[in-house]
Coordinates of C-alpha atoms in Angstrom, one line a residue:
M1 CA -64.2 75.1 -69.5
K2 CA -61.7 71.3 -68.3
I3 CA -60.6 71.0 -64.6
R4 CA -57.4 68.2 -64.9
I5 CA -56.8 66.5 -61.6
T6 CA -53.3 64.9 -61.2
P7 CA -53.3 62.3 -58.9
K8 CA -50.4 63.1 -56.0
H9 CA -48.2 60.2 -56.2
A10 CA -44.7 61.5 -55.6
P11 CA -45.5 61.4 -51.9
T12 CA -46.5 57.9 -51.6
R13 CA -43.3 57.1 -54.0
A14 CA -41.1 59.3 -51.2
Y15 CA -42.7 56.9 -48.6
A16 CA -42.1 53.6 -50.4
L17 CA -38.5 54.6 -51.1
M18 CA -37.7 55.6 -46.8
L19 CA -39.0 52.4 -46.1
V20 CA -37.0 51.1 -48.2
L21 CA -34.2 52.8 -47.0
V22 CA -35.1 52.0 -43.4
F23 CA -35.4 48.6 -43.9
T24 CA -31.8 47.8 -45.9
G25 CA -30.3 50.3 -43.0
I26 CA -32.0 48.0 -40.9
G27 CA -31.1 44.7 -42.9
M28 CA -27.7 46.5 -42.9
L29 CA -27.2 47.0 -39.4
V30 CA -28.7 43.1 -39.1
M31 CA -25.4 41.6 -41.2
T32 CA -23.3 44.2 -39.8
G33 CA -24.2 42.5 -36.4
A34 CA -23.9 39.0 -37.3
L35 CA -21.0 39.5 -39.5
N36 CA -19.3 41.1 -36.1
W37 CA -21.0 38.4 -33.8
A38 CA -19.5 35.5 -35.9
A39 CA -16.2 37.6 -36.1
N40 CA -16.0 38.0 -32.1
T41 CA -17.1 34.3 -31.7
A42 CA -14.8 33.3 -33.9
N43 CA -12.2 35.1 -32.2
L44 CA -12.9 34.0 -28.6
T45 CA -13.4 30.5 -29.9
E46 CA -9.9 30.8 -31.5
R47 CA -8.5 32.2 -27.7
N48 CA -10.5 30.3 -25.4
N49 CA -8.8 27.4 -27.7
Q50 CA -5.2 29.1 -27.1
Y51 CA -5.8 29.2 -23.6
N52 CA -6.7 25.5 -23.5
A53 CA -4.1 24.6 -25.2
T54 CA -1.9 26.8 -23.3
L55 CA -3.6 25.1 -20.1
L56 CA -2.1 22.0 -21.3
A57 CA 0.9 22.8 -22.1
A58 CA 1.3 24.3 -18.3
E59 CA -0.2 20.5 -16.9
A60 CA 2.2 19.0 -19.1
A61 CA 5.3 21.0 -17.4
S62 CA 3.5 19.9 -14.0
E63 CA 3.0 16.4 -14.2
K64 CA 6.7 16.2 -16.3
I65 CA 7.6 16.7 -12.5
L66 CA 5.7 15.1 -11.0
T67 CA 6.4 12.1 -12.7
R68 CA 10.2 12.4 -12.1
I69 CA 9.7 13.2 -8.1
I70 CA 7.7 9.7 -8.1
R71 CA 10.6 7.7 -9.8
D72 CA 12.9 9.1 -7.2
Y73 CA 10.9 8.4 -4.4
Q74 CA 9.8 5.3 -5.3
L75 CA 13.5 4.1 -5.4
N76 CA 15.5 6.6 -3.3
G77 CA 13.3 8.0 -0.6
E78 CA 12.4 11.1 -0.1
S79 CA 16.1 12.8 0.7
T80 CA 16.7 12.4 -2.6
V81 CA 13.6 14.1 -4.0
Y82 CA 14.5 17.3 -1.7
N83 CA 18.3 17.1 -3.2
N84 CA 16.6 17.4 -6.2
L85 CA 14.8 20.1 -6.9
S86 CA 17.0 22.5 -8.7
T87 CA 16.7 19.4 -11.1
Y88 CA 13.4 19.3 -11.7
R89 CA 12.7 23.1 -12.0
S90 CA 14.4 23.0 -14.9
A91 CA 12.5 19.9 -16.2
I92 CA 10.0 21.9 -18.9
P93 CA 8.9 20.1 -21.8
S94 CA 11.1 20.7 -24.7
E95 CA 12.1 20.4 -28.7
A96 CA 14.1 17.2 -27.3
D97 CA 10.9 16.0 -26.0
N98 CA 8.4 17.2 -29.4
S99 CA 9.0 20.0 -31.4
Y100 CA 5.3 21.0 -30.4
W101 CA 6.8 22.2 -27.1
A102 CA 8.7 25.0 -29.1
N103 CA 5.3 26.8 -29.0
F104 CA 5.2 28.0 -25.5
Q105 CA 7.4 29.3 -23.1
F106 CA 7.3 28.1 -19.7
N107 CA 7.8 30.3 -16.1
N108 CA 8.2 29.8 -12.6
A109 CA 5.8 32.2 -12.0
Q110 CA 8.1 34.1 -10.6
G111 CA 9.7 35.7 -13.5
T112 CA 12.5 33.4 -14.1
V113 CA 11.7 31.8 -17.8
G114 CA 12.4 28.4 -19.3
Q115 CA 11.6 27.2 -15.1
T116 CA 9.3 25.2 -13.2
Y117 CA 8.6 26.5 -9.3
V118 CA 9.0 23.2 -7.4
D119 CA 9.7 23.4 -3.5
R120 CA 9.0 21.5 0.1
T121 CA 6.2 23.5 1.9
V122 CA 5.8 20.8 4.8
T123 CA 9.1 18.9 6.1
S124 CA 8.5 15.3 7.1
Q125 CA 6.8 14.6 9.9
Y126 CA 3.6 11.9 11.0
V127 CA 0.5 12.9 9.5
P128 CA -3.0 12.0 8.9
L129 CA -3.1 11.5 4.8
D130 CA -5.4 13.5 2.1
S131 CA -7.3 12.7 -0.5
K132 CA -8.4 8.6 -0.9
Y133 CA -6.2 7.9 1.4
S134 CA -7.8 9.7 4.7
G135 CA -7.7 7.4 7.4
L136 CA -4.5 6.7 7.3
S137 CA -1.3 8.4 8.9
A138 CA 1.9 8.6 7.5
F139 CA 5.9 10.0 7.3
A140 CA 4.8 12.7 4.7
S141 CA 6.5 16.0 3.2
T142 CA 4.1 17.7 0.9
Y143 CA 5.4 19.0 -2.8
R144 CA 3.9 22.3 -4.6
I145 CA 4.7 22.6 -8.3
V146 CA 3.4 25.7 -9.9
S147 CA 4.1 26.1 -13.9
N148 CA 3.0 29.2 -16.0
A149 CA 2.9 28.9 -19.4
K150 CA 2.4 31.6 -22.7
P151 CA 2.2 30.9 -26.2
L152 CA 4.4 31.9 -28.5
N153 CA 3.7 33.5 -32.3
S154 CA 0.3 33.9 -30.9
P155 CA -2.0 37.2 -31.2
Y156 CA -3.3 37.1 -27.8
N157 CA -1.0 37.6 -24.9
L158 CA -2.2 35.4 -22.4
T159 CA -0.7 32.8 -19.8
A160 CA -2.4 29.5 -17.9
A161 CA -1.3 28.8 -14.8
V162 CA -1.1 25.1 -13.2
Q163 CA -0.8 24.8 -8.7
Q164 CA -0.4 21.3 -7.6
E165 CA 0.3 19.9 -4.4
V166 CA 1.4 16.4 -3.6
Q167 CA 2.7 14.1 -0.4
T168 CA 5.2 11.7 -0.6
A169 CA 4.0 9.6 2.4
S170 CA 5.6 6.5 4.0
I171 CA 3.0 4.6 4.9
P172 CA 3.9 1.9 7.3
I173 CA 2.1 -1.2 5.8
F174 CA 0.9 -2.1 9.2
Q175 CA -2.0 0.5 9.3
F176 CA -3.8 -1.8 6.6
A177 CA -6.3 -4.6 8.1
V178 CA -5.3 -6.4 5.2
F179 CA -3.0 -5.5 2.5
Y180 CA -2.0 -7.9 -0.7
Q181 CA 0.3 -7.5 -3.1
G182 CA -1.6 -9.9 -5.5
D183 CA -5.7 -10.8 -5.9
M184 CA -7.6 -10.4 -2.5
E185 CA -10.4 -13.2 -2.5
L186 CA -13.2 -13.6 -0.5
N187 CA -14.9 -16.7 -2.1
G188 CA -17.3 -18.6 -0.3
A189 CA -16.4 -17.8 3.1
A190 CA -18.3 -17.5 6.3
T191 CA -19.3 -14.8 7.4
L192 CA -16.7 -12.1 8.1
H193 CA -16.1 -8.5 9.0
V194 CA -13.3 -6.7 7.7
R195 CA -12.8 -3.7 10.6
G196 CA -10.2 -2.0 9.2
R197 CA -8.4 -0.2 6.0
V198 CA -8.0 -2.9 3.0
H199 CA -5.9 -1.8 0.0
G200 CA -4.8 -4.1 -2.7
N201 CA -2.0 -3.9 -6.0
A202 CA -4.3 -5.9 -8.0
N203 CA -8.4 -7.1 -8.0
L204 CA -10.7 -8.0 -5.7
Y205 CA -12.9 -11.0 -6.0
T206 CA -15.6 -11.1 -3.6
G207 CA -18.0 -14.4 -4.4
S208 CA -19.2 -15.9 -1.0
S209 CA -22.8 -17.1 -0.1
S210 CA -22.3 -15.5 3.0
P211 CA -22.5 -11.8 4.3
I212 CA -19.0 -9.9 4.0
Y213 CA -18.6 -6.7 5.8
F214 CA -16.1 -4.0 5.4
Y215 CA -16.4 -1.2 8.1
E216 CA -13.6 1.3 5.9
D217 CA -11.8 2.1 3.1
V218 CA -11.2 -0.5 0.8
T219 CA -8.8 0.7 -2.2
V220 CA -7.7 -1.6 -5.2
A221 CA -5.6 -0.6 -8.3
G222 CA -7.3 -3.0 -10.3
A223 CA -11.2 -3.9 -10.2
I224 CA -13.5 -5.4 -7.4
V225 CA -15.5 -8.4 -8.8
Q226 CA -18.5 -9.4 -7.2
G227 CA -17.7 -13.1 -7.8
S228 CA -14.5 -15.5 -7.9
R229 CA -12.1 -16.1 -10.8
Y230 CA -13.8 -19.9 -11.5
G231 CA -17.4 -17.7 -11.8
W232 CA -18.5 -19.2 -9.4
S233 CA -21.8 -17.0 -8.8
A234 CA -22.1 -14.6 -6.2
S235 CA -24.9 -14.9 -4.3
V236 CA -24.4 -11.9 -1.3
T237 CA -23.1 -8.2 -2.2
P238 CA -20.7 -7.4 0.3
T239 CA -22.1 -4.8 2.8
Y240 CA -19.2 -1.4 2.4
Y241 CA -19.7 1.0 5.0
K242 CA -17.4 3.5 4.2
K243 CA -16.2 4.0 0.5
K244 CA -14.8 1.6 -1.9
E245 CA -12.3 2.9 -4.7
T246 CA -10.9 1.0 -8.0
N247 CA -8.2 1.8 -10.5
V248 CA -6.1 3.5 -7.1
S249 CA -2.1 3.8 -8.0
T250 CA 0.0 1.2 -6.5
M251 CA 1.8 1.0 -3.2
T252 CA 5.0 -1.1 -2.8
L253 CA 8.1 -1.4 -0.9
P254 CA 10.9 0.9 -1.9
I255 CA 13.1 -2.2 -2.9
G256 CA 15.2 -0.6 -5.9
T257 CA 13.5 -3.2 -8.5
D258 CA 10.4 -3.5 -9.7
S259 CA 7.7 -5.1 -7.3
T260 CA 7.4 -8.3 -8.5
P261 CA 6.5 -11.7 -6.0
D262 CA 9.7 -12.7 -6.5
N263 CA 11.6 -9.7 -5.6
I264 CA 9.6 -8.6 -2.8
R265 CA 10.3 -12.3 -0.8
Q266 CA 13.8 -10.8 -1.0
V267 CA 13.5 -8.8 1.9
T268 CA 13.1 -12.0 4.0
Q269 CA 16.0 -13.8 2.3
I270 CA 19.6 -13.7 4.0
P271 CA 21.6 -11.0 1.9
P272 CA 23.6 -12.3 -1.0
A273 CA 27.7 -11.7 -0.9
G274 CA 28.2 -7.8 -1.9
E275 CA 24.9 -6.4 -1.1
S276 CA 25.6 -3.4 1.0
A277 CA 22.8 -2.8 3.5
T278 CA 22.3 0.8 2.7
S279 CA 21.3 -0.6 -1.0
P280 CA 17.0 0.0 -1.1
M281 CA 17.0 -4.0 -0.3
G282 CA 19.3 -4.0 2.0
Q283 CA 17.5 -1.7 4.0
Q284 CA 14.1 -3.7 3.9
R285 CA 15.9 -6.7 4.5
Y286 CA 14.6 -8.6 7.5
F287 CA 18.2 -10.1 8.1
N288 CA 19.5 -6.5 8.0
K289 CA 17.4 -4.9 10.8
A290 CA 17.7 -7.8 12.9
E291 CA 18.8 -7.6 16.4
L292 CA 19.5 -11.9 16.8
L293 CA 20.7 -13.7 14.0
I294 CA 19.4 -17.2 14.2
L295 CA 21.3 -19.9 11.8
V296 CA 20.9 -23.1 11.8
S297 CA 22.8 -25.7 9.2
N298 CA 23.2 -29.6 9.6
S299 CA 25.9 -29.5 11.8
T300 CA 25.5 -25.9 13.4
V301 CA 23.4 -23.3 15.2
T302 CA 25.1 -19.3 14.8
V303 CA 23.7 -17.7 17.2
G304 CA 25.0 -13.4 17.3
V305 CA 23.9 -10.4 18.3
K306 CA 24.0 -6.9 16.5
T307 CA 23.0 -3.6 16.1
P308 CA 20.1 -3.3 13.3
F309 CA 22.1 -3.0 9.7
A310 CA 25.3 -3.1 11.8
T311 CA 27.6 -5.3 9.4
T312 CA 29.9 -6.6 12.6
T313 CA 27.7 -9.7 14.3
N314 CA 28.9 -10.4 17.9
L315 CA 28.5 -14.3 18.2
I316 CA 27.2 -16.0 21.6
P317 CA 28.1 -20.0 22.4
Y318 CA 25.6 -22.1 22.2
A319 CA 25.6 -23.3 25.3
Q320 CA 24.3 -19.8 26.3
V321 CA 21.2 -20.2 24.0
T322 CA 19.9 -24.0 24.7
N323 CA 17.2 -22.9 26.8
F324 CA 14.9 -21.0 24.9
I325 CA 16.4 -22.8 20.7
N326 CA 15.4 -26.6 20.4
T327 CA 16.3 -28.2 16.9
N328 CA 15.5 -31.2 17.8
V329 CA 11.4 -31.0 17.0
T330 CA 9.4 -32.7 14.6
F331 CA 5.7 -32.9 13.5
T332 CA 3.8 -33.3 10.8
D333 CA 2.3 -30.9 8.4
Q334 CA -0.5 -32.4 6.6
R335 CA -1.7 -29.3 4.5
E336 CA 1.8 -29.9 3.1
S337 CA 2.0 -34.0 3.9
K338 CA 5.4 -33.7 5.0
T339 CA 7.5 -33.6 8.2
M340 CA 8.4 -30.4 9.9
K341 CA 11.8 -30.4 11.0
V342 CA 11.9 -27.3 13.3
T343 CA 14.1 -24.8 14.8
E344 CA 11.7 -23.9 18.3
I345 CA 11.7 -20.9 20.2
D346 CA 10.6 -20.8 23.4
V347 CA 9.8 -17.0 23.8
G348 CA 9.2 -16.8 27.5
K349 CA 12.7 -18.3 28.4
F350 CA 13.7 -16.1 25.8
S351 CA 13.1 -13.1 27.4
Q352 CA 14.7 -13.9 30.3
W353 CA 18.1 -14.9 28.6
A354 CA 17.8 -11.2 26.8
A355 CA 17.2 -9.5 30.5
T356 CA 20.6 -11.4 31.6
N357 CA 23.0 -12.0 28.8
T358 CA 26.0 -10.0 29.0
I359 CA 26.9 -9.5 24.9
A360 CA 23.7 -9.2 24.2
N361 CA 23.2 -6.6 27.2
T362 CA 26.6 -4.7 26.3
I363 CA 25.7 -4.7 22.1
L364 CA 22.4 -3.3 22.8
G365 CA 22.5 -1.4 26.0
G366 CA 21.5 -3.1 28.4
V367 CA 17.7 -4.3 26.3
P368 CA 16.5 -7.2 24.8
P369 CA 16.3 -7.8 21.3
N370 CA 13.6 -7.2 19.7
L371 CA 13.8 -8.4 16.2
I372 CA 15.0 -12.2 15.8
Y373 CA 15.9 -13.4 12.5
V374 CA 15.5 -17.7 12.1
A375 CA 17.5 -19.6 9.1
D376 CA 16.8 -22.9 9.1
N377 CA 18.9 -24.6 6.2
R378 CA 19.5 -28.0 7.2
T379 CA 18.7 -30.2 4.6
V380 CA 15.9 -32.0 3.9
T381 CA 14.7 -35.2 1.5
S382 CA 11.2 -34.7 0.1
S383 CA 9.5 -35.8 2.1
Q384 CA 10.6 -33.1 5.0
L385 CA 10.6 -29.2 5.1
T386 CA 12.4 -27.4 8.1
G387 CA 10.2 -24.6 9.7
V388 CA 10.3 -22.2 12.7
R389 CA 8.1 -22.7 15.6
L390 CA 7.0 -20.1 18.7
V391 CA 6.0 -21.6 21.6
N392 CA 5.6 -20.5 25.5
G393 CA 4.7 -16.2 23.7
H394 CA 1.7 -15.2 25.5
T395 CA 4.6 -12.2 27.2
L396 CA 7.0 -10.6 24.9
P397 CA 10.1 -8.9 25.6
S398 CA 9.7 -5.0 27.0
R399 CA 9.9 -3.4 23.7
G400 CA 8.2 -6.2 21.5
L401 CA 9.0 -9.0 19.1
T402 CA 8.9 -9.4 15.6
V403 CA 10.5 -13.0 13.9
A404 CA 11.3 -13.4 10.6
T405 CA 12.2 -15.9 8.5
P406 CA 12.7 -17.2 4.9
N407 CA 11.0 -21.0 5.9
P408 CA 7.0 -21.9 7.2
I409 CA 6.4 -20.4 10.5
Y410 CA 4.3 -21.6 13.7
T411 CA 2.7 -20.5 16.4
K412 CA 1.5 -22.8 19.2
G413 CA -1.0 -21.6 21.8
H414 CA -1.9 -17.5 22.6
F415 CA 0.7 -14.9 21.4
N416 CA 1.1 -11.6 23.0
C417 CA -1.9 -12.2 25.5
P418 CA 0.3 -11.3 28.5
N419 CA -3.8 -10.8 30.1
G420 CA -6.0 -13.9 29.9
T421 CA -8.7 -12.0 30.6
Y422 CA -8.4 -10.8 27.6
A423 CA -8.1 -14.1 25.5
G424 CA -11.0 -14.3 23.1
T425 CA -11.6 -10.2 22.5
T426 CA -10.6 -7.4 20.8
N427 CA -8.8 -6.0 24.2
T428 CA -5.2 -5.3 23.0
S429 CA -3.8 -2.8 25.5
N430 CA -1.8 -4.7 27.4
T431 CA 0.1 -6.4 24.2
K432 CA 3.4 -5.5 23.0
P433 CA 4.5 -4.6 19.6
A434 CA 4.5 -7.7 17.7
S435 CA 4.7 -9.4 14.1
I436 CA 5.6 -12.2 12.5
I437 CA 7.0 -12.5 9.2
A438 CA 7.2 -16.3 7.2
D439 CA 7.1 -17.7 3.8
A440 CA 3.8 -19.0 5.2
F441 CA 1.8 -19.3 8.8
T442 CA -0.1 -21.8 10.8
L443 CA -2.1 -21.1 13.7
L444 CA -1.8 -23.8 16.2
S445 CA -4.2 -24.4 19.3
A446 CA -2.3 -25.3 22.6
N447 CA -3.6 -28.5 22.5
F448 CA -1.3 -29.1 19.7
T449 CA 0.4 -32.5 20.0
D450 CA 3.6 -33.1 17.6
S451 CA 2.5 -37.2 18.1
A452 CA -0.7 -36.7 17.0
S453 CA 0.0 -34.3 14.2
G454 CA 0.4 -37.2 11.4
S455 CA -3.2 -38.7 12.4
S456 CA -6.5 -38.0 11.2
Y457 CA -7.1 -34.2 11.6
T458 CA -10.4 -34.8 13.9
S459 CA -8.0 -36.0 16.7
R460 CA -6.3 -33.0 17.0
V461 CA -9.0 -30.9 19.2
P462 CA -8.5 -27.2 20.0
V463 CA -9.7 -27.7 24.1
T464 CA -10.5 -23.3 23.8
G465 CA -10.2 -20.9 21.8
T466 CA -7.1 -19.4 20.5
T467 CA -5.5 -15.4 20.2
V468 CA -2.8 -14.3 18.3
N469 CA -2.3 -10.5 19.1
A470 CA 0.4 -9.5 16.0
A471 CA 0.9 -8.4 12.6
I472 CA 1.1 -11.0 9.7
I473 CA 3.0 -10.9 6.6
A474 CA 2.7 -14.4 4.8
G475 CA 2.8 -16.1 1.5
N476 CA 0.3 -17.5 -0.3
V477 CA -0.4 -20.3 -2.7
P478 CA -2.0 -18.1 -5.6
S479 CA -5.2 -19.9 -7.0
A480 CA -4.5 -20.9 -10.4
S481 CA -5.7 -24.9 -11.1
G482 CA -7.2 -24.6 -7.3
Y483 CA -8.6 -21.5 -4.2
S484 CA -5.9 -20.4 -2.6
G485 CA -8.1 -20.2 0.4
G486 CA -8.5 -16.5 0.4
I487 CA -8.2 -13.4 3.2
N488 CA -10.0 -15.7 5.8
N489 CA -7.2 -18.8 5.3
L490 CA -4.0 -16.7 5.1
P491 CA -2.9 -17.7 8.4
R492 CA -3.3 -21.5 8.4
L493 CA -4.9 -24.4 10.3
L494 CA -4.1 -27.8 10.4
E495 CA -6.6 -28.9 13.3
H496 CA -10.6 -29.9 14.0
W497 CA -11.7 -26.5 15.1
S498 CA -15.4 -26.8 14.6
G499 CA -17.4 -24.9 17.1
K500 CA -14.1 -23.1 18.5
N501 CA -12.8 -19.7 18.0
Y502 CA -10.0 -18.2 17.8
W503 CA -8.9 -14.5 17.4
L504 CA -6.1 -12.9 15.6
N505 CA -5.9 -9.4 16.5
G506 CA -3.5 -7.2 14.2
S507 CA -3.1 -7.2 10.3
L508 CA -3.0 -9.5 7.5
V509 CA -0.7 -8.9 4.5
C510 CA 0.3 -11.4 2.0
L511 CA 3.4 -9.5 -0.7
Y512 CA 4.3 -12.8 -2.4
N513 CA 4.1 -16.8 -2.9
S514 CA 5.1 -19.5 -0.5
I515 CA 7.7 -21.6 -2.2
K516 CA 8.5 -23.7 0.8
A517 CA 4.8 -24.4 1.9
S518 CA 3.7 -24.6 -1.6
Q519 CA 1.2 -27.1 -1.6
P520 CA -2.5 -26.1 -2.4
F521 CA -5.6 -25.2 0.5
Q522 CA -8.1 -27.3 0.5
N523 CA -11.6 -27.4 1.5
P524 CA -12.2 -28.4 5.2
G525 CA -12.6 -32.0 5.6
V526 CA -9.3 -33.1 4.7
Y527 CA -6.6 -31.7 7.3
Y528 CA -8.5 -29.3 9.4
S529 CA -12.4 -27.9 9.7
A530 CA -12.6 -24.3 10.2
P531 CA -13.7 -22.5 13.6
S532 CA -15.7 -19.4 13.5
R533 CA -12.8 -16.6 12.7
N534 CA -12.3 -13.1 14.7
I535 CA -9.9 -11.1 12.6
N536 CA -9.4 -7.5 13.4
F537 CA -7.7 -5.0 12.8
D538 CA -5.2 -3.9 16.3
V539 CA -5.7 -0.5 16.5
N540 CA -2.6 0.1 18.5
F541 CA -1.0 0.9 15.4
R542 CA -2.2 3.9 14.1
D543 CA 0.1 4.7 16.9
P544 CA 4.0 4.8 15.6
A545 CA 5.3 4.4 18.8
K546 CA 3.5 0.9 18.9
L547 CA 4.7 -0.4 15.7
P548 CA 6.1 -3.7 15.5
P549 CA 10.0 -3.6 15.3
G550 CA 10.9 -3.5 11.6
T551 CA 7.4 -2.4 10.1
P552 CA 7.8 -1.8 6.3
E553 CA 7.3 1.0 5.0
L554 CA 5.2 1.5 1.6
R555 CA 5.7 4.9 -0.4
A556 CA 2.9 6.8 -2.2
V557 CA 2.8 9.8 -4.0
I558 CA -0.7 11.3 -3.3
R559 CA -2.1 14.0 -4.9
T560 CA -3.7 16.5 -2.8
K561 CA -4.8 19.8 -4.6
W562 CA -4.6 20.5 -8.1
V563 CA -6.2 24.4 -8.7
N564 CA -5.6 27.0 -11.8
P565 CA -3.6 30.3 -10.0
P566 CA -3.5 33.7 -11.5
P567 CA -0.1 33.7 -13.3
A568 CA 2.7 34.9 -11.2
T569 CA 1.4 33.5 -8.1
V570 CA 3.1 30.3 -5.8
S571 CA 1.1 30.2 -3.2
Y572 CA -2.9 30.0 -4.1
T573 CA -5.1 29.0 -1.8
G574 CA -8.8 29.6 -3.7
S575 CA -10.3 26.6 -5.3

């Protein structure tokens, strides 16, 4: 009998099939998961792209309004911005701008479609500024802009929001230790300490072989270049004790037109016939701000008193002012190589006159004029130049004094330094608010004599140091074929200052080019030798009550806060 044993393959085949099915199922699950992941990732990516596009649309709405605020504020001031709020709210991106904007719906986060939220949250007050201008104070208002945007024809129900706050700031220009409309230069200078804020609307060149120290923030609209415009080597790197920042926004005077040097210089000129004193330029002209006008021609000296921006001037007989005005003064300015015919003002005698003159007291309510505008328009030859000189100016009138002129101006001896023990120091505790505005500014020592002005500079030796406590706005001769002289030579010199000191406590501002005293700077050894310069910011100018009469104010719109709030929120305080 034969016994056949049959192999048991069926369970093995079943087990193998089961494994195949299990792994197939796992593969299907993995594939399904991968497909779902890919689909979800694509969906999330698409949604994220849509959100980012929507966020940019909300930002565009906000920026469109900010652009209009900047334009209106620079041209016409904060009142115009506030009066235009309703117009700004409707200024959303539209198909008229670009067909792309038809893809979005804008709202003001309060339910109103077709608008953006804009409102003033802080009315104008004198406050410390935020952001990159911290350390300065200004008359500032704060505005909040909130834009919500929603995509149309999108599978995603999403809304993106942008909130930004900006300050419309009017900054007194003399809060800067140094302010330049054009390029600032510190090339080849002796050791210089700059104590106070520095700002330039162009570039800063620091090509010096001597140390330069900046103790406060330095900001420029252009670049900071360690070197000169001529490729001179800069062997010493300046020391910045606080921050320096480039490519910041320009800060300009609100003159109603482009801020070119030629246009800005108009603030020192007599206004043309027909120009309104309340126009943007008219409000900046020193002629209109003045309380005392002195206009000199070939045959007459016209003197008048008025309130600032008044259209009527009350004339004063010349016989009443001859004790402090002298037009019969000449000396040589060797930088210009010309004879100066100057209108000389004795500041001490002016103070006495102003306290007692009946006409001035009646018009100004018993207080002395604090802003004098002088224009010497006498005809001169090619070897002559007219100007203004201030003498006996150690003590100023009770309200302070600003003297403005389209001519070059000179101070002789101490100016605004009533306490002699504070001469040669940074102590300005007994000074009055003061500024000097001119085509060019030259500092003369008390020992300067007109008779020696045409001789070698070595014969003109200051006996002691000289202190000037005032803010200065003056032109320079910009570097072209020669060096401008830089910040340290904006106050010009004509004497043998070697081994001597001068102190200037105030603010140095250069807004335009000199067109009258227009000869270029020359290195020491031709018409002067260099002193030890002590140029310091007057901390009094941080107090608005102690700013010089007629101080110009720069307008700037400053971003202070930028956040992405939840939709439908107009007062988000998070970060």
